[in-house]
Coordinates of C-alpha atoms in Angstrom, one line a residue:
M1 CA 14.3 -90.3 -1.5
S2 CA 15.1 -91.9 -4.9
S3 CA 16.6 -95.3 -5.3
D4 CA 19.9 -93.7 -6.3
N5 CA 20.2 -92.3 -2.8
K6 CA 19.7 -95.5 -1.0
A7 CA 22.8 -96.8 0.8
D8 CA 23.8 -100.4 0.8
A9 CA 23.3 -102.4 4.0
S10 CA 26.9 -101.9 5.2
D11 CA 26.6 -98.1 5.0
E12 CA 23.4 -98.2 7.0
L13 CA 24.8 -100.5 9.7
A14 CA 28.0 -98.4 9.8
G15 CA 25.9 -95.3 10.3
G16 CA 24.1 -96.9 13.2
M17 CA 27.3 -98.0 14.8
N18 CA 28.9 -94.6 14.4
Q19 CA 25.9 -92.8 15.9
L20 CA 26.2 -95.1 18.9
D21 CA 29.9 -94.3 19.2
V22 CA 29.4 -90.6 18.9
G23 CA 26.6 -90.6 21.5
E24 CA 29.1 -91.6 24.2
S25 CA 30.8 -88.2 24.1
Q26 CA 29.4 -84.8 24.9
P27 CA 27.7 -83.3 21.8
K28 CA 29.5 -80.4 20.3
T29 CA 28.0 -76.9 20.1
D30 CA 27.6 -75.1 16.8
Q31 CA 30.5 -72.9 17.8
E32 CA 32.7 -75.9 18.4
Y33 CA 31.8 -77.3 15.1
A34 CA 32.4 -74.0 13.3
E35 CA 35.9 -73.8 14.8
S36 CA 36.9 -77.4 14.2
Q37 CA 39.6 -77.9 11.6
L38 CA 39.4 -80.4 8.8
T39 CA 40.0 -80.9 5.1
L40 CA 37.3 -81.5 2.5
R41 CA 38.2 -82.5 -1.0
A42 CA 36.2 -82.7 -4.2
V43 CA 36.7 -84.0 -7.7
V44 CA 36.4 -81.4 -10.4
T45 CA 36.8 -81.5 -14.2
S46 CA 39.6 -79.7 -15.9
K47 CA 37.1 -77.0 -17.1
E48 CA 35.7 -76.6 -13.6
A49 CA 39.2 -76.3 -12.3
G50 CA 39.8 -73.4 -14.7
V51 CA 36.8 -71.6 -13.3
I52 CA 37.8 -72.2 -9.7
I53 CA 41.4 -71.1 -10.3
G54 CA 40.6 -68.1 -12.5
K55 CA 42.8 -66.1 -14.8
A56 CA 46.3 -66.0 -13.3
G57 CA 45.0 -67.6 -10.1
K58 CA 42.7 -64.7 -9.2
N59 CA 39.6 -66.7 -8.3
V60 CA 41.3 -69.1 -5.9
A61 CA 43.3 -66.3 -4.4
D62 CA 40.0 -64.4 -3.7
L63 CA 38.5 -67.6 -2.2
R64 CA 41.4 -67.8 0.2
E65 CA 41.1 -64.2 1.1
E66 CA 37.4 -64.1 1.6
T67 CA 37.0 -67.3 3.6
G68 CA 40.4 -67.8 5.2
V69 CA 40.8 -71.4 3.9
R70 CA 43.8 -73.0 2.3
A71 CA 42.7 -74.1 -1.1
G72 CA 44.4 -75.6 -4.1
V73 CA 43.7 -77.7 -7.2
S74 CA 45.9 -80.7 -8.2
K75 CA 48.0 -80.4 -11.3
V76 CA 46.8 -81.5 -14.7
V77 CA 47.5 -85.2 -15.5
P78 CA 47.8 -85.8 -19.3
G79 CA 44.8 -87.8 -20.6
V80 CA 42.8 -87.5 -17.3
H81 CA 39.9 -85.1 -16.9
D82 CA 39.8 -85.3 -13.1
R83 CA 41.5 -82.9 -10.8
V84 CA 41.1 -82.6 -7.0
L85 CA 40.2 -79.5 -5.2
T86 CA 41.5 -79.5 -1.6
V87 CA 40.1 -77.1 1.0
T88 CA 41.4 -76.9 4.5
G89 CA 40.4 -74.7 7.4
S90 CA 37.6 -74.4 10.0
L91 CA 34.3 -76.0 9.1
E92 CA 32.6 -72.6 9.0
A93 CA 35.2 -71.4 6.4
I94 CA 35.1 -74.6 4.4
S95 CA 31.3 -74.6 4.0
K96 CA 31.4 -71.0 3.0
A97 CA 34.2 -71.8 0.5
Y98 CA 32.2 -74.6 -1.1
G99 CA 29.2 -72.3 -1.4
T100 CA 31.5 -69.8 -3.2
V101 CA 32.9 -72.5 -5.4
A102 CA 29.4 -73.6 -6.4
K103 CA 28.4 -70.1 -7.2
S104 CA 31.6 -69.6 -9.4
L105 CA 30.9 -72.9 -11.2
L106 CA 27.2 -71.9 -11.8
E107 CA 28.2 -68.5 -13.2
G108 CA 31.2 -69.7 -15.1
A109 CA 29.7 -72.9 -16.6
P110 CA 28.2 -71.4 -19.8
A111 CA 31.4 -69.4 -20.5
M112 CA 33.5 -72.6 -20.1
G113 CA 31.3 -74.7 -22.4
M114 CA 29.6 -76.6 -19.5
G115 CA 26.1 -75.3 -20.2
G116 CA 24.7 -78.8 -20.2
I117 CA 25.4 -79.3 -16.5
V118 CA 23.4 -76.2 -15.4
T119 CA 19.7 -77.0 -14.8
A120 CA 16.8 -74.6 -15.2
N121 CA 16.6 -74.0 -11.4
G122 CA 20.2 -72.7 -11.2
T123 CA 21.9 -75.7 -9.5
H124 CA 25.3 -77.3 -10.1
P125 CA 26.8 -80.5 -8.8
V126 CA 29.8 -80.7 -6.5
R127 CA 31.5 -84.1 -6.2
L128 CA 32.8 -84.4 -2.6
L129 CA 35.3 -87.0 -1.7
I130 CA 34.4 -89.0 1.5
S131 CA 36.3 -91.8 3.1
H132 CA 34.6 -95.2 2.6
N133 CA 34.9 -95.8 6.3
Q134 CA 33.0 -92.5 7.1
M135 CA 30.3 -92.9 4.5
G136 CA 28.0 -94.7 6.9
T137 CA 27.9 -91.6 9.2
V138 CA 27.0 -89.4 6.3
I139 CA 24.2 -91.7 5.1
G140 CA 23.0 -92.7 8.6
R141 CA 20.8 -95.6 9.7
Q142 CA 18.4 -96.5 6.9
G143 CA 19.5 -93.4 5.0
L144 CA 18.0 -91.0 7.6
K145 CA 21.0 -88.7 7.9
I146 CA 21.4 -88.2 4.1
K147 CA 17.7 -87.5 3.9
Q148 CA 17.9 -85.0 6.8
I149 CA 20.8 -83.2 5.0
Q150 CA 18.9 -83.1 1.8
D151 CA 15.7 -81.8 3.4
G152 CA 17.5 -79.2 5.4
S153 CA 19.5 -77.8 2.6
G154 CA 17.4 -78.5 -0.5
V155 CA 20.2 -80.3 -2.3
R156 CA 20.1 -83.8 -3.9
M157 CA 22.8 -86.2 -2.8
V158 CA 23.9 -89.4 -4.5
A159 CA 26.5 -91.6 -2.8
Q160 CA 28.5 -93.8 -5.2
K161 CA 29.0 -97.3 -3.9
E162 CA 32.4 -97.9 -5.6
M163 CA 35.6 -96.6 -4.2
L164 CA 37.8 -94.6 -6.7
P165 CA 40.8 -96.4 -8.2
Q166 CA 43.6 -97.3 -5.8
S167 CA 41.9 -95.3 -2.9
T168 CA 39.4 -95.7 -0.1
E169 CA 37.5 -92.6 -1.1
R170 CA 34.0 -92.5 -2.6
I171 CA 32.2 -89.7 -4.3
V172 CA 29.1 -88.0 -2.8
E173 CA 27.6 -85.9 -5.6
V174 CA 25.8 -82.9 -4.1
T175 CA 23.5 -80.9 -6.5
G176 CA 21.9 -77.7 -5.5
T177 CA 22.0 -74.0 -5.3
P178 CA 25.2 -72.4 -3.9
E179 CA 23.4 -71.7 -0.6
G180 CA 22.2 -75.3 -0.5
I181 CA 25.7 -76.7 -1.1
Q182 CA 27.1 -74.4 1.6
K183 CA 24.5 -75.8 4.1
A184 CA 25.0 -79.4 3.0
S185 CA 28.8 -79.0 3.3
W186 CA 28.4 -77.8 6.8
E187 CA 26.2 -80.8 7.8
I188 CA 28.6 -83.3 6.0
G189 CA 31.5 -81.6 7.8
K190 CA 29.8 -82.1 11.1
C191 CA 29.4 -85.9 10.3
L192 CA 33.2 -86.1 9.5
I193 CA 34.2 -84.3 12.7
D194 CA 32.0 -86.6 14.8
D195 CA 33.4 -89.6 13.0
E196 CA 37.0 -88.4 12.9
Q197 CA 38.5 -91.7 14.1
R198 CA 37.2 -93.7 11.1
G199 CA 38.8 -91.2 8.8
Y200 CA 42.3 -92.1 9.9
G201 CA 44.1 -94.3 7.4
T202 CA 42.1 -93.1 4.3
I203 CA 43.9 -93.7 1.1
L204 CA 43.5 -90.5 -0.8
Y205 CA 42.3 -90.6 -4.4
N206 CA 45.0 -89.4 -6.9
P207 CA 43.9 -88.7 -10.5
V208 CA 47.3 -90.0 -11.7
M209 CA 46.0 -93.5 -11.0
R210 CA 43.5 -93.2 -13.9
A211 CA 46.3 -92.2 -16.3
Q212 CA 48.3 -95.3 -15.4
G213 CA 45.3 -97.6 -16.1
G214 CA 45.6 -99.3 -12.7
A215 CA 49.3 -100.1 -13.3
G216 CA 50.2 -98.1 -10.2
P217 CA 53.3 -95.9 -9.6
L218 CA 55.5 -98.8 -8.6
G219 CA 58.2 -98.9 -11.3
N220 CA 60.6 -96.8 -9.3
G221 CA 59.2 -97.1 -5.9
V222 CA 58.1 -94.0 -4.0
G223 CA 58.1 -90.9 -6.2
G224 CA 56.4 -92.4 -9.2
G225 CA 53.5 -90.0 -9.0
G226 CA 51.2 -91.9 -6.6
F227 CA 51.5 -91.7 -2.9
T228 CA 54.8 -89.8 -3.1
G229 CA 56.9 -89.7 0.0
G230 CA 54.1 -91.5 1.9
R231 CA 51.9 -88.4 1.9
G232 CA 49.0 -90.4 0.5
F233 CA 48.8 -92.2 3.9
N234 CA 47.1 -90.8 6.9
R235 CA 48.9 -92.2 10.0
T236 CA 46.6 -94.4 12.1
G237 CA 48.7 -94.7 15.2
S238 CA 50.0 -98.1 16.5
G239 CA 46.9 -100.1 15.4
A240 CA 46.2 -100.9 19.1
D241 CA 42.5 -100.4 18.3
F242 CA 42.6 -103.7 16.4
A243 CA 44.4 -105.6 19.1
D244 CA 42.7 -108.9 18.2
S245 CA 44.5 -109.0 14.9
S246 CA 47.4 -111.3 14.2
Y247 CA 49.7 -108.2 14.3
N248 CA 50.0 -108.6 18.0
R249 CA 51.7 -111.9 18.2
R250 CA 54.6 -110.9 20.5
P251 CA 55.1 -113.1 23.5
Q252 CA 53.5 -112.0 26.7
G253 CA 56.8 -111.0 28.2
D254 CA 57.5 -108.6 25.4
M255 CA 54.2 -106.7 25.7
N256 CA 55.8 -103.8 27.5
R257 CA 58.4 -103.4 24.9
P258 CA 57.4 -100.6 22.4
P259 CA 56.9 -101.7 18.8
P260 CA 59.7 -100.8 16.4
T261 CA 59.4 -97.4 14.7
H262 CA 61.9 -97.9 11.9
T263 CA 62.9 -100.6 9.4
E264 CA 66.3 -102.2 9.5
D265 CA 67.4 -99.7 6.8
G266 CA 66.4 -96.8 9.0
E267 CA 63.2 -95.8 7.2
E268 CA 60.2 -94.8 9.4
L269 CA 57.5 -97.4 9.8
Q270 CA 54.0 -96.4 8.8
T271 CA 50.8 -98.2 9.7
Q272 CA 47.8 -98.2 7.4
N273 CA 44.4 -99.8 8.3
I274 CA 41.9 -100.5 5.5
S275 CA 38.6 -102.3 5.5
I276 CA 37.9 -105.1 3.0
P277 CA 34.4 -106.3 2.3
A278 CA 33.7 -109.7 3.9
D279 CA 32.9 -111.4 0.6
M280 CA 36.3 -110.3 -0.8
V281 CA 38.5 -111.4 2.0
G282 CA 38.9 -114.9 0.6
C283 CA 40.1 -113.7 -2.7
I284 CA 42.7 -111.6 -1.0
I285 CA 44.0 -114.4 1.2
G286 CA 44.0 -117.1 -1.5
R287 CA 44.1 -120.8 -1.1
A288 CA 46.0 -121.7 2.1
G289 CA 47.1 -118.0 2.4
S290 CA 49.0 -118.2 -0.9
K291 CA 48.0 -114.8 -2.2
I292 CA 48.5 -112.8 1.0
S293 CA 51.8 -114.5 1.5
E294 CA 52.9 -113.4 -2.0
I295 CA 51.8 -109.8 -1.4
R296 CA 53.8 -109.8 1.8
R297 CA 56.9 -111.1 0.0
A298 CA 56.6 -108.8 -2.9
S299 CA 56.0 -105.7 -0.9
N300 CA 58.1 -106.5 2.2
A301 CA 55.3 -105.1 4.3
R302 CA 53.7 -106.8 7.3
I303 CA 50.0 -107.4 6.7
S304 CA 47.8 -108.7 9.4
I305 CA 44.1 -109.5 9.1
A306 CA 41.6 -109.2 11.9
K307 CA 40.1 -112.5 12.9
A308 CA 36.6 -111.1 13.1
P309 CA 34.7 -108.1 11.5
H310 CA 35.4 -104.8 13.3
D311 CA 31.8 -103.8 13.3
E312 CA 28.3 -104.7 12.1
T313 CA 29.2 -103.9 8.4
G314 CA 31.0 -107.3 8.4
E315 CA 34.1 -105.8 6.9
R316 CA 37.5 -107.1 8.0
M317 CA 40.4 -104.8 8.9
F318 CA 43.7 -105.3 7.2
T319 CA 46.7 -103.6 8.9
I320 CA 49.7 -102.9 6.8
T321 CA 53.0 -101.9 8.4
G322 CA 56.2 -101.0 6.6
S323 CA 58.1 -98.2 4.9
A324 CA 56.3 -95.8 2.7
A325 CA 57.4 -97.7 -0.4
S326 CA 56.4 -101.1 1.1
N327 CA 53.0 -99.9 2.1
E328 CA 52.4 -98.3 -1.3
K329 CA 53.3 -101.6 -3.1
A330 CA 51.2 -103.7 -0.7
L331 CA 48.2 -101.4 -1.2
Y332 CA 48.6 -101.6 -5.0
L333 CA 48.7 -105.3 -4.9
L334 CA 45.7 -105.6 -2.6
Y335 CA 43.6 -103.4 -4.8
E336 CA 44.9 -105.1 -8.0
N337 CA 43.5 -108.4 -6.5
L338 CA 40.2 -106.7 -5.6
E339 CA 39.7 -105.2 -9.0
A340 CA 40.6 -108.5 -10.7
E341 CA 38.0 -110.3 -8.5
K342 CA 35.4 -107.7 -9.3
M343 CA 36.1 -108.1 -13.0
R344 CA 35.9 -111.9 -12.7
R345 CA 32.6 -111.8 -10.9
S346 CA 31.1 -109.3 -13.3
Q347 CA 31.9 -111.7 -16.2
T348 CA 30.5 -114.8 -14.4
P349 CA 26.9 -115.5 -15.2
Q350 CA 24.8 -115.0 -12.0
E351 CA 22.7 -117.9 -10.8
A352 CA 18.9 -117.3 -11.0

């Protein structure tokens, strides 16, 4: 496997932990995997989107008819080449759909002026979107799982290390024949089904964030084009799986009282869990907690931080609780701080 495919240490450790977790439950049969429902998204270019949709929507309609999936492509964002293909259905149908999409892209590439992407052996890349928290399962311990998927399907897979702007999704580029991409999609889907718990709370990538240059859709609260109406958040339950965090500070006598479900204004409370790399936690908290306190005040969201890493990746869990608008603003501010710190570090000369 090439160096491009090597996962960083956190992915490898996460993969090992995930495999241990999965091993506690009864393994699924192929039939159970085939019938399991999920959503698998991919980033496509505007030209690729045109091929997938087809004239008057014919191609995407045929895709739905042939495979039984629900499929759609996000709207064009002015000045942004990215669009998102969303495919929902059974794993069997989804893997078949991605094989069909790959075939359409391969056949349609020259006509759409994308001839440079097609290689001599008739392969085409598909850029799947995978939650950062589930990436370890796809890569596996020491990269064994991703190697197994590549060997079994004949594809080449490259996992990007950086999350996409204002999201917790990363790209896994899968390059191969349509048949290979169908097989790889099946295996990747199995990983996501086995590791479903870690997928909760994923902040979905939205191409509109690129158009706004990181400014975020916060000028008029919810509805600015980002996580509209809170739909960008996958609910993660009450957060009880991170009970050691500072969120649970209620007195012992109140432990039987259910947590509030709405804000004082009557808006539904939402909970979002995100993982922050250990070496970035300090820049988020700030000196004497100054930065995290400012984010709490500005967003009006409750933000608690786990006292210890939640697994061997060393990442710390941040739990955000508030209205959809409050969560959106808190997430934007958190990621703004992360991006600023990354920029600062990239410009600071590294010690020999």
